[in-house]
PDB file of C-alpha atoms in Angstrom:
ATOM      1  CA  MET A   1    -128.004 -23.101 -67.283  1.00  0.00           C
ATOM      2  CA  LYS A   2    -127.974 -21.422 -70.653  1.00  0.00           C
ATOM      3  CA  ASN A   3    -129.176 -23.357 -73.637  1.00  0.00           C
ATOM      4  CA  LEU A   4    -126.253 -24.180 -75.890  1.00  0.00           C
ATOM      5  CA  LEU A   5    -128.315 -23.756 -79.033  1.00  0.00           C
ATOM      6  CA  ASN A   6    -128.808 -20.074 -78.189  1.00  0.00           C
ATOM      7  CA  GLN A   7    -125.026 -19.646 -78.001  1.00  0.00           C
ATOM      8  CA  LYS A   8    -124.118 -21.434 -81.214  1.00  0.00           C
ATOM      9  CA  SER A   9    -124.728 -18.430 -83.469  1.00  0.00           C
ATOM     10  CA  LYS A  10    -122.271 -16.328 -81.432  1.00  0.00           C
ATOM     11  CA  ILE A  11    -119.312 -18.624 -82.110  1.00  0.00           C
ATOM     12  CA  SER A  12    -117.905 -19.229 -85.566  1.00  0.00           C
ATOM     13  CA  ILE A  13    -115.367 -21.810 -86.656  1.00  0.00           C
ATOM     14  CA  SER A  14    -112.904 -19.065 -87.574  1.00  0.00           C
ATOM     15  CA  SER A  15    -113.145 -17.527 -84.096  1.00  0.00           C
ATOM     16  CA  LEU A  16    -112.572 -20.953 -82.534  1.00  0.00           C
ATOM     17  CA  ILE A  17    -109.513 -21.586 -84.697  1.00  0.00           C
ATOM     18  CA  SER A  18    -108.034 -18.273 -83.512  1.00  0.00           C
ATOM     19  CA  TYR A  19    -107.674 -19.657 -79.959  1.00  0.00           C
ATOM     20  CA  PRO A  20    -104.212 -20.930 -78.872  1.00  0.00           C
ATOM     21  CA  TYR A  21    -103.166 -24.194 -80.528  1.00  0.00           C
ATOM     22  CA  ASP A  22    -103.479 -26.382 -77.419  1.00  0.00           C
ATOM     23  CA  SER A  23    -106.816 -24.921 -76.270  1.00  0.00           C
ATOM     24  CA  LEU A  24    -110.263 -26.499 -76.236  1.00  0.00           C
ATOM     25  CA  GLY A  25    -111.471 -23.729 -78.555  1.00  0.00           C
ATOM     26  CA  PHE A  26    -108.836 -24.438 -81.214  1.00  0.00           C
ATOM     27  CA  HIS A  27    -109.425 -28.196 -81.113  1.00  0.00           C
ATOM     28  CA  LEU A  28    -113.186 -27.656 -81.288  1.00  0.00           C
ATOM     29  CA  GLY A  29    -112.771 -25.347 -84.287  1.00  0.00           C
ATOM     30  CA  ALA A  30    -110.520 -27.845 -86.070  1.00  0.00           C
ATOM     31  CA  TYR A  31    -112.962 -30.687 -85.348  1.00  0.00           C
ATOM     32  CA  LEU A  32    -115.924 -28.676 -86.632  1.00  0.00           C
ATOM     33  CA  PHE A  33    -113.991 -27.573 -89.727  1.00  0.00           C
ATOM     34  CA  LYS A  34    -113.208 -31.202 -90.549  1.00  0.00           C
ATOM     35  CA  LYS A  35    -116.813 -32.217 -89.804  1.00  0.00           C
ATOM     36  CA  GLU A  36    -118.185 -29.391 -91.966  1.00  0.00           C
ATOM     37  CA  GLU A  37    -116.423 -30.808 -95.030  1.00  0.00           C
ATOM     38  CA  LYS A  38    -118.723 -33.840 -94.790  1.00  0.00           C
ATOM     39  CA  CYS A  39    -121.962 -32.133 -93.781  1.00  0.00           C
ATOM     40  CA  PRO A  40    -123.188 -28.735 -92.573  1.00  0.00           C
ATOM     41  CA  THR A  41    -122.176 -28.205 -88.952  1.00  0.00           C
ATOM     42  CA  LEU A  42    -124.226 -27.032 -86.027  1.00  0.00           C
ATOM     43  CA  LEU A  43    -122.302 -26.553 -82.811  1.00  0.00           C
ATOM     44  CA  GLU A  44    -123.610 -28.912 -80.144  1.00  0.00           C
ATOM     45  CA  LYS A  45    -122.469 -29.665 -76.628  1.00  0.00           C
ATOM     46  CA  GLU A  46    -121.872 -33.246 -77.772  1.00  0.00           C
ATOM     47  CA  ASP A  47    -119.054 -31.971 -80.012  1.00  0.00           C
ATOM     48  CA  ILE A  48    -117.214 -30.779 -76.913  1.00  0.00           C
ATOM     49  CA  TYR A  49    -117.893 -34.121 -75.218  1.00  0.00           C
ATOM     50  CA  ARG A  50    -116.455 -35.920 -78.253  1.00  0.00           C
ATOM     51  CA  LEU A  51    -113.238 -33.930 -77.954  1.00  0.00           C
ATOM     52  CA  LEU A  52    -112.957 -34.619 -74.242  1.00  0.00           C
ATOM     53  CA  LEU A  53    -114.087 -38.240 -74.157  1.00  0.00           C
ATOM     54  CA  THR A  54    -113.480 -40.045 -77.438  1.00  0.00           C
ATOM     55  CA  LYS A  55    -110.398 -40.906 -79.392  1.00  0.00           C
ATOM     56  CA  ASP A  56    -112.280 -42.306 -82.362  1.00  0.00           C
ATOM     57  CA  THR A  57    -115.471 -41.438 -84.183  1.00  0.00           C
ATOM     58  CA  SER A  58    -116.778 -44.977 -84.417  1.00  0.00           C
ATOM     59  CA  VAL A  59    -120.397 -45.694 -83.562  1.00  0.00           C
ATOM     60  CA  LYS A  60    -119.360 -47.913 -80.654  1.00  0.00           C
ATOM     61  CA  GLU A  61    -117.164 -45.138 -79.241  1.00  0.00           C
ATOM     62  CA  GLU A  62    -120.035 -42.676 -79.651  1.00  0.00           C
ATOM     63  CA  PHE A  63    -122.349 -44.894 -77.589  1.00  0.00           C
ATOM     64  CA  GLY A  64    -119.543 -45.360 -75.049  1.00  0.00           C
ATOM     65  CA  MET A  65    -119.447 -41.585 -74.639  1.00  0.00           C
ATOM     66  CA  TYR A  66    -123.058 -41.621 -73.419  1.00  0.00           C
ATOM     67  CA  PHE A  67    -122.274 -44.349 -70.879  1.00  0.00           C
ATOM     68  CA  TYR A  68    -119.391 -42.175 -69.671  1.00  0.00           C
ATOM     69  CA  LEU A  69    -121.722 -39.182 -69.361  1.00  0.00           C
ATOM     70  CA  PHE A  70    -124.284 -41.273 -67.488  1.00  0.00           C
ATOM     71  CA  GLY A  71    -121.571 -42.347 -65.041  1.00  0.00           C
ATOM     72  CA  ASN A  72    -120.662 -38.677 -64.668  1.00  0.00           C
ATOM     73  CA  GLY A  73    -124.196 -37.815 -63.565  1.00  0.00           C
ATOM     74  CA  ASN A  74    -125.929 -36.916 -66.826  1.00  0.00           C
ATOM     75  CA  PHE A  75    -129.307 -38.598 -66.331  1.00  0.00           C
ATOM     76  CA  LYS A  76    -131.135 -36.853 -69.178  1.00  0.00           C
ATOM     77  CA  LEU A  77    -133.570 -38.703 -71.411  1.00  0.00           C
ATOM     78  CA  ASP A  78    -131.413 -38.317 -74.523  1.00  0.00           C
ATOM     79  CA  THR A  79    -128.451 -39.894 -72.701  1.00  0.00           C
ATOM     80  CA  LEU A  80    -130.575 -42.812 -71.542  1.00  0.00           C
ATOM     81  CA  SER A  81    -132.035 -43.328 -75.006  1.00  0.00           C
ATOM     82  CA  GLU A  82    -128.568 -43.353 -76.603  1.00  0.00           C
ATOM     83  CA  MET A  83    -127.447 -45.917 -74.027  1.00  0.00           C
ATOM     84  CA  PHE A  84    -130.446 -48.115 -74.786  1.00  0.00           C
ATOM     85  CA  ILE A  85    -129.816 -47.891 -78.526  1.00  0.00           C
ATOM     86  CA  GLY A  86    -126.140 -48.686 -77.967  1.00  0.00           C
ATOM     87  CA  LEU A  87    -127.023 -51.810 -76.003  1.00  0.00           C
ATOM     88  CA  PHE A  88    -129.469 -52.841 -78.711  1.00  0.00           C
ATOM     89  CA  VAL A  89    -127.075 -52.221 -81.624  1.00  0.00           C
ATOM     90  CA  TYR A  90    -123.900 -53.513 -79.944  1.00  0.00           C
ATOM     91  CA  PRO A  91    -124.972 -55.993 -77.254  1.00  0.00           C
ATOM     92  CA  LEU A  92    -121.519 -57.603 -77.204  1.00  0.00           C
ATOM     93  CA  ALA A  93    -119.952 -54.295 -76.123  1.00  0.00           C
ATOM     94  CA  VAL A  94    -121.472 -54.462 -72.624  1.00  0.00           C
ATOM     95  CA  LYS A  95    -118.045 -54.784 -70.953  1.00  0.00           C
ATOM     96  CA  TYR A  96    -116.771 -51.784 -72.891  1.00  0.00           C
ATOM     97  CA  TYR A  97    -119.852 -49.749 -71.965  1.00  0.00           C
ATOM     98  CA  TYR A  98    -119.472 -50.712 -68.309  1.00  0.00           C
ATOM     99  CA  LYS A  99    -115.809 -49.660 -68.388  1.00  0.00           C
ATOM    100  CA  ARG A 100    -116.804 -46.277 -69.861  1.00  0.00           C
ATOM    101  CA  TYR A 101    -119.541 -45.910 -67.204  1.00  0.00           C
ATOM    102  CA  GLN A 102    -116.968 -46.560 -64.440  1.00  0.00           C
ATOM    103  CA  GLU A 103    -114.545 -44.043 -65.975  1.00  0.00           C
ATOM    104  CA  GLY A 104    -117.318 -41.427 -65.987  1.00  0.00           C
ATOM    105  CA  LYS A 105    -118.173 -42.245 -62.398  1.00  0.00           C
ATOM    106  CA  ASN A 106    -114.534 -41.806 -61.342  1.00  0.00           C
ATOM    107  CA  ALA A 107    -114.143 -38.476 -63.150  1.00  0.00           C
ATOM    108  CA  LEU A 108    -115.081 -35.206 -61.500  1.00  0.00           C
ATOM    109  CA  ARG A 109    -118.484 -33.910 -62.581  1.00  0.00           C
ATOM    110  CA  PHE A 110    -118.101 -31.818 -65.731  1.00  0.00           C
ATOM    111  CA  HIS A 111    -121.069 -32.557 -67.991  1.00  0.00           C
ATOM    112  CA  ASP A 112    -123.154 -29.644 -66.704  1.00  0.00           C
ATOM    113  CA  LEU A 113    -120.468 -26.940 -66.835  1.00  0.00           C
ATOM    114  CA  ASP A 114    -120.540 -23.990 -69.212  1.00  0.00           C
ATOM    115  CA  HIS A 115    -117.847 -25.263 -71.559  1.00  0.00           C
ATOM    116  CA  PHE A 116    -117.839 -22.008 -73.519  1.00  0.00           C
ATOM    117  CA  LYS A 117    -116.079 -20.345 -70.595  1.00  0.00           C
ATOM    118  CA  MET A 118    -113.300 -22.931 -70.906  1.00  0.00           C
ATOM    119  CA  LEU A 119    -112.512 -22.495 -74.612  1.00  0.00           C
ATOM    120  CA  HIS A 120    -109.237 -20.686 -73.854  1.00  0.00           C
ATOM    121  CA  LEU A 121    -107.969 -23.445 -71.530  1.00  0.00           C
ATOM    122  CA  PRO A 122    -105.612 -26.175 -72.777  1.00  0.00           C
ATOM    123  CA  LEU A 123    -107.519 -29.341 -73.691  1.00  0.00           C
ATOM    124  CA  GLU A 124    -105.153 -31.611 -71.764  1.00  0.00           C
ATOM    125  CA  ARG A 125    -105.409 -29.401 -68.669  1.00  0.00           C
ATOM    126  CA  ILE A 126    -109.200 -29.764 -68.709  1.00  0.00           C
ATOM    127  CA  LYS A 127    -108.878 -33.542 -69.030  1.00  0.00           C
ATOM    128  CA  ASP A 128    -106.367 -33.676 -66.182  1.00  0.00           C
ATOM    129  CA  THR A 129    -108.393 -31.381 -63.922  1.00  0.00           C
ATOM    130  CA  PHE A 130    -111.598 -33.410 -64.274  1.00  0.00           C
ATOM    131  CA  LEU A 131    -109.788 -36.783 -64.313  1.00  0.00           C
ATOM    132  CA  ILE A 132    -111.081 -37.568 -67.796  1.00  0.00           C
ATOM    133  CA  LYS A 133    -109.592 -40.752 -69.264  1.00  0.00           C
TER     134      LYS A 133
END
């Protein structure tokens, strides 16, 4: 699988915003544009996960995203470390984290796909296809 960091220089925010309005590419470009106002932006795979999995940008929701990814089969060290930190920082959110884990387990495996080939697809279609809640 290609390293996402090698691809980031090939995609600019303006090229993402030129995708159709309902597409993953457009939504990613809009998200990165908004994020860039606060701090310099580097395109990361987690940004695509945030669009697909979160509705909020709270810290609790961010940790919940990693539990979702773990349930979806992402067993990487960074995912496990984020889960551990989330449990340490928000121990009372265990039920929420478990719910997110179950949602990830019930979704079709998507975490290891090349999301850059899906930029032209409608965001909601991707969510529906992979059963992302």
